[in-house]
Amino acid sequence: GKKEGRGTYRFFQSAMDLELKERAQLESELRAAIEGGQIEPFYQPVVSLPHQDLVGVEVLARWRHPIRGLLTPDQFIAAAEETGMIAELSCRLLRQACLDAREWPSHLRLAVNIAPQQFQDRWLAERILAILTETGFPPNRLEVEITETALVQDLEATRATLTSLQNLGVRIALDDFGTGYSSLYHLRELRFDKLKIDRSYVDSITMSEERAKLVDAIIKLGTSLGLTTTAEGIETAASVEWLSGQGCDYGQGYLFGAPMPKEAIDRILVAPADA
Ligand code: C2E
Ligand code: CA
Ligand code: CA
Ligand code: CA
């Protein structure tokens, strides 16, 4: 009847109010967190295949929230992107990562995720160069990861930014390959250095022969276009063996190490001073 109808309406209304309130609170907390240094870089090992030598780390954002504990990107990156705070967040993260990396072996690469909209910023390459210069981190040890979503925005602006970064010596990886669209067109049009095969594909290689064939085709495609290939989300030794056999160049996943804070990666990378 009428009564329940109105009750339902009120219920939805207040649920919406609550959602808006929570969102507003998240945004103001996030702004303070970025400025207060609560967003910190975690590092996940990237290894070469088949020998599994450590070749670099990917920087993954974590929010050390004073009350809610350690938050993962799915809890705040979307909000950071929608409010434009992502630019400040990733600048600070990159600066911190470059500082942390000073104690690591000098052949190790640093890979950072840059949000699609940031490639529309015509000063992105300059901003990144300023951080590299300030921290003394060489551009040729930096990799920028970009998802296909960036390519369906303003392709010309994105292309210009990618070229500027490559002119500095920064490498560009196409992230989450296979989850977006127009991949083949973009692979041909933009001169990426690396292709990262999404975890959903890597997961599926053990499930069926058809799926394994698809991953094999992606590896061959990348290789034939002169790109190196990285498989994401490797969790089993069987996957490593298969991927290596198909010619995949690099691997990343819990099998080699989950994303970890500076202190933990330092224990792997920094030799004790008086050993
Ligand atoms: P991504 O770039 O694809 O990063 C890989 C994600 O897979 C990470 O999730 C990592 O923890 C997870 N992962 C790695 N190995 C395994 C595995 O073996 N098994 C499973 N199940 N998962 C694995 P995380 O850290 O939660 O990051 C999620 C996404 O958030 C990232 O996906 C990236 O797109 C985004 N992100 C993280 N940091 C930043 C950042 O600083 N800026 C931007 N724009 N995006 C970021
Ligand atoms: Ca990535
Ligand atoms: Ca990825
Ligand atoms: Ca992914």
JSON list of N, CA and C in Angstrom, two decimals, residues 42-46 57-58 60 62 234 252-261 264-265 268:
[
{"chain": "A", "resi": 42, "resn": "PHE", "atom": "N", "xyz": [53.91, -0.03, -1.16]},
{"chain": "A", "resi": 42, "resn": "PHE", "atom": "CA", "xyz": [54.29, -1.42, -0.93]},
{"chain": "A", "resi": 42, "resn": "PHE", "atom": "C", "xyz": [55.00, -1.87, -2.19]},
{"chain": "A", "resi": 43, "resn": "TYR", "atom": "N", "xyz": [55.80, -2.93, -2.07]},
{"chain": "A", "resi": 43, "resn": "TYR", "atom": "CA", "xyz": [56.61, -3.35, -3.21]},
{"chain": "A", "resi": 43, "resn": "TYR", "atom": "C", "xyz": [56.41, -4.83, -3.47]},
{"chain": "A", "resi": 44, "resn": "GLN", "atom": "N", "xyz": [56.12, -5.16, -4.74]},
{"chain": "A", "resi": 44, "resn": "GLN", "atom": "CA", "xyz": [56.00, -6.58, -5.12]},
{"chain": "A", "resi": 44, "resn": "GLN", "atom": "C", "xyz": [57.12, -6.96, -6.08]},
{"chain": "A", "resi": 45, "resn": "PRO", "atom": "N", "xyz": [57.83, -8.05, -5.78]},
{"chain": "A", "resi": 45, "resn": "PRO", "atom": "CA", "xyz": [58.94, -8.48, -6.64]},
{"chain": "A", "resi": 45, "resn": "PRO", "atom": "C", "xyz": [58.49, -8.85, -8.06]},
{"chain": "A", "resi": 46, "resn": "VAL", "atom": "N", "xyz": [59.33, -8.51, -9.02]},
{"chain": "A", "resi": 46, "resn": "VAL", "atom": "CA", "xyz": [59.16, -8.96, -10.41]},
{"chain": "A", "resi": 46, "resn": "VAL", "atom": "C", "xyz": [60.41, -9.78, -10.74]},
{"chain": "A", "resi": 57, "resn": "VAL", "atom": "N", "xyz": [60.70, -4.17, -8.88]},
{"chain": "A", "resi": 57, "resn": "VAL", "atom": "CA", "xyz": [59.52, -4.23, -8.01]},
{"chain": "A", "resi": 57, "resn": "VAL", "atom": "C", "xyz": [58.44, -3.33, -8.58]},
{"chain": "A", "resi": 58, "resn": "GLU", "atom": "N", "xyz": [57.18, -3.71, -8.34]},
{"chain": "A", "resi": 58, "resn": "GLU", "atom": "CA", "xyz": [56.07, -2.83, -8.68]},
{"chain": "A", "resi": 58, "resn": "GLU", "atom": "C", "xyz": [55.61, -2.12, -7.42]},
{"chain": "A", "resi": 60, "resn": "LEU", "atom": "N", "xyz": [52.87, -0.49, -5.22]},
{"chain": "A", "resi": 60, "resn": "LEU", "atom": "CA", "xyz": [51.42, -0.59, -5.04]},
{"chain": "A", "resi": 60, "resn": "LEU", "atom": "C", "xyz": [51.01, 0.21, -3.81]},
{"chain": "A", "resi": 62, "resn": "ARG", "atom": "N", "xyz": [49.22, 1.68, -0.54]},
{"chain": "A", "resi": 62, "resn": "ARG", "atom": "CA", "xyz": [48.48, 1.22, 0.63]},
{"chain": "A", "resi": 62, "resn": "ARG", "atom": "C", "xyz": [48.20, 2.44, 1.50]},
{"chain": "A", "resi": 234, "resn": "ILE", "atom": "N", "xyz": [51.04, -14.89, -10.66]},
{"chain": "A", "resi": 234, "resn": "ILE", "atom": "CA", "xyz": [51.50, -16.29, -10.66]},
{"chain": "A", "resi": 234, "resn": "ILE", "atom": "C", "xyz": [51.49, -16.84, -9.24]},
{"chain": "A", "resi": 252, "resn": "GLN", "atom": "N", "xyz": [55.31, -12.26, -11.97]},
{"chain": "A", "resi": 252, "resn": "GLN", "atom": "CA", "xyz": [55.00, -11.53, -10.76]},
{"chain": "A", "resi": 252, "resn": "GLN", "atom": "C", "xyz": [53.84, -12.28, -10.11]},
{"chain": "A", "resi": 253, "resn": "GLY", "atom": "N", "xyz": [53.86, -12.41, -8.80]},
{"chain": "A", "resi": 253, "resn": "GLY", "atom": "CA", "xyz": [52.75, -13.11, -8.14]},
{"chain": "A", "resi": 253, "resn": "GLY", "atom": "C", "xyz": [53.14, -13.57, -6.75]},
{"chain": "A", "resi": 254, "resn": "TYR", "atom": "N", "xyz": [52.14, -14.06, -6.02]},
{"chain": "A", "resi": 254, "resn": "TYR", "atom": "CA", "xyz": [52.36, -14.47, -4.64]},
{"chain": "A", "resi": 254, "resn": "TYR", "atom": "C", "xyz": [53.43, -15.55, -4.52]},
{"chain": "A", "resi": 255, "resn": "LEU", "atom": "N", "xyz": [53.59, -16.36, -5.58]},
{"chain": "A", "resi": 255, "resn": "LEU", "atom": "CA", "xyz": [54.61, -17.41, -5.54]},
{"chain": "A", "resi": 255, "resn": "LEU", "atom": "C", "xyz": [56.00, -16.81, -5.28]},
{"chain": "A", "resi": 256, "resn": "PHE", "atom": "N", "xyz": [56.26, -15.64, -5.86]},
{"chain": "A", "resi": 256, "resn": "PHE", "atom": "CA", "xyz": [57.57, -14.99, -5.69]},
{"chain": "A", "resi": 256, "resn": "PHE", "atom": "C", "xyz": [57.56, -13.98, -4.55]},
{"chain": "A", "resi": 257, "resn": "GLY", "atom": "N", "xyz": [56.38, -13.51, -4.19]},
{"chain": "A", "resi": 257, "resn": "GLY", "atom": "CA", "xyz": [56.26, -12.55, -3.11]},
{"chain": "A", "resi": 257, "resn": "GLY", "atom": "C", "xyz": [55.04, -11.66, -3.28]},
{"chain": "A", "resi": 258, "resn": "ALA", "atom": "N", "xyz": [54.32, -11.43, -2.19]},
{"chain": "A", "resi": 258, "resn": "ALA", "atom": "CA", "xyz": [53.18, -10.52, -2.20]},
{"chain": "A", "resi": 258, "resn": "ALA", "atom": "C", "xyz": [53.71, -9.10, -2.03]},
{"chain": "A", "resi": 259, "resn": "PRO", "atom": "N", "xyz": [52.89, -8.10, -2.32]},
{"chain": "A", "resi": 259, "resn": "PRO", "atom": "CA", "xyz": [53.32, -6.72, -2.05]},
{"chain": "A", "resi": 259, "resn": "PRO", "atom": "C", "xyz": [53.67, -6.58, -0.58]},
{"chain": "A", "resi": 260, "resn": "MET", "atom": "N", "xyz": [54.81, -5.92, -0.28]},
{"chain": "A", "resi": 260, "resn": "MET", "atom": "CA", "xyz": [55.28, -5.82, 1.10]},
{"chain": "A", "resi": 260, "resn": "MET", "atom": "C", "xyz": [55.82, -4.42, 1.39]},
{"chain": "A", "resi": 261, "resn": "PRO", "atom": "N", "xyz": [55.82, -4.04, 2.66]},
{"chain": "A", "resi": 261, "resn": "PRO", "atom": "CA", "xyz": [56.33, -2.72, 3.02]},
{"chain": "A", "resi": 261, "resn": "PRO", "atom": "C", "xyz": [57.84, -2.62, 2.84]},
{"chain": "A", "resi": 264, "resn": "ALA", "atom": "N", "xyz": [60.27, -4.93, 4.79]},
{"chain": "A", "resi": 264, "resn": "ALA", "atom": "CA", "xyz": [60.32, -6.33, 4.35]},
{"chain": "A", "resi": 264, "resn": "ALA", "atom": "C", "xyz": [61.13, -6.49, 3.06]},
{"chain": "A", "resi": 265, "resn": "ILE", "atom": "N", "xyz": [60.93, -5.59, 2.11]},
{"chain": "A", "resi": 265, "resn": "ILE", "atom": "CA", "xyz": [61.70, -5.71, 0.86]},
{"chain": "A", "resi": 265, "resn": "ILE", "atom": "C", "xyz": [63.16, -5.38, 1.12]},
{"chain": "A", "resi": 268, "resn": "ILE", "atom": "N", "xyz": [65.21, -8.28, 1.91]},
{"chain": "A", "resi": 268, "resn": "ILE", "atom": "CA", "xyz": [65.59, -9.10, 0.75]},
{"chain": "A", "resi": 268, "resn": "ILE", "atom": "C", "xyz": [66.69, -8.41, -0.06]}
]
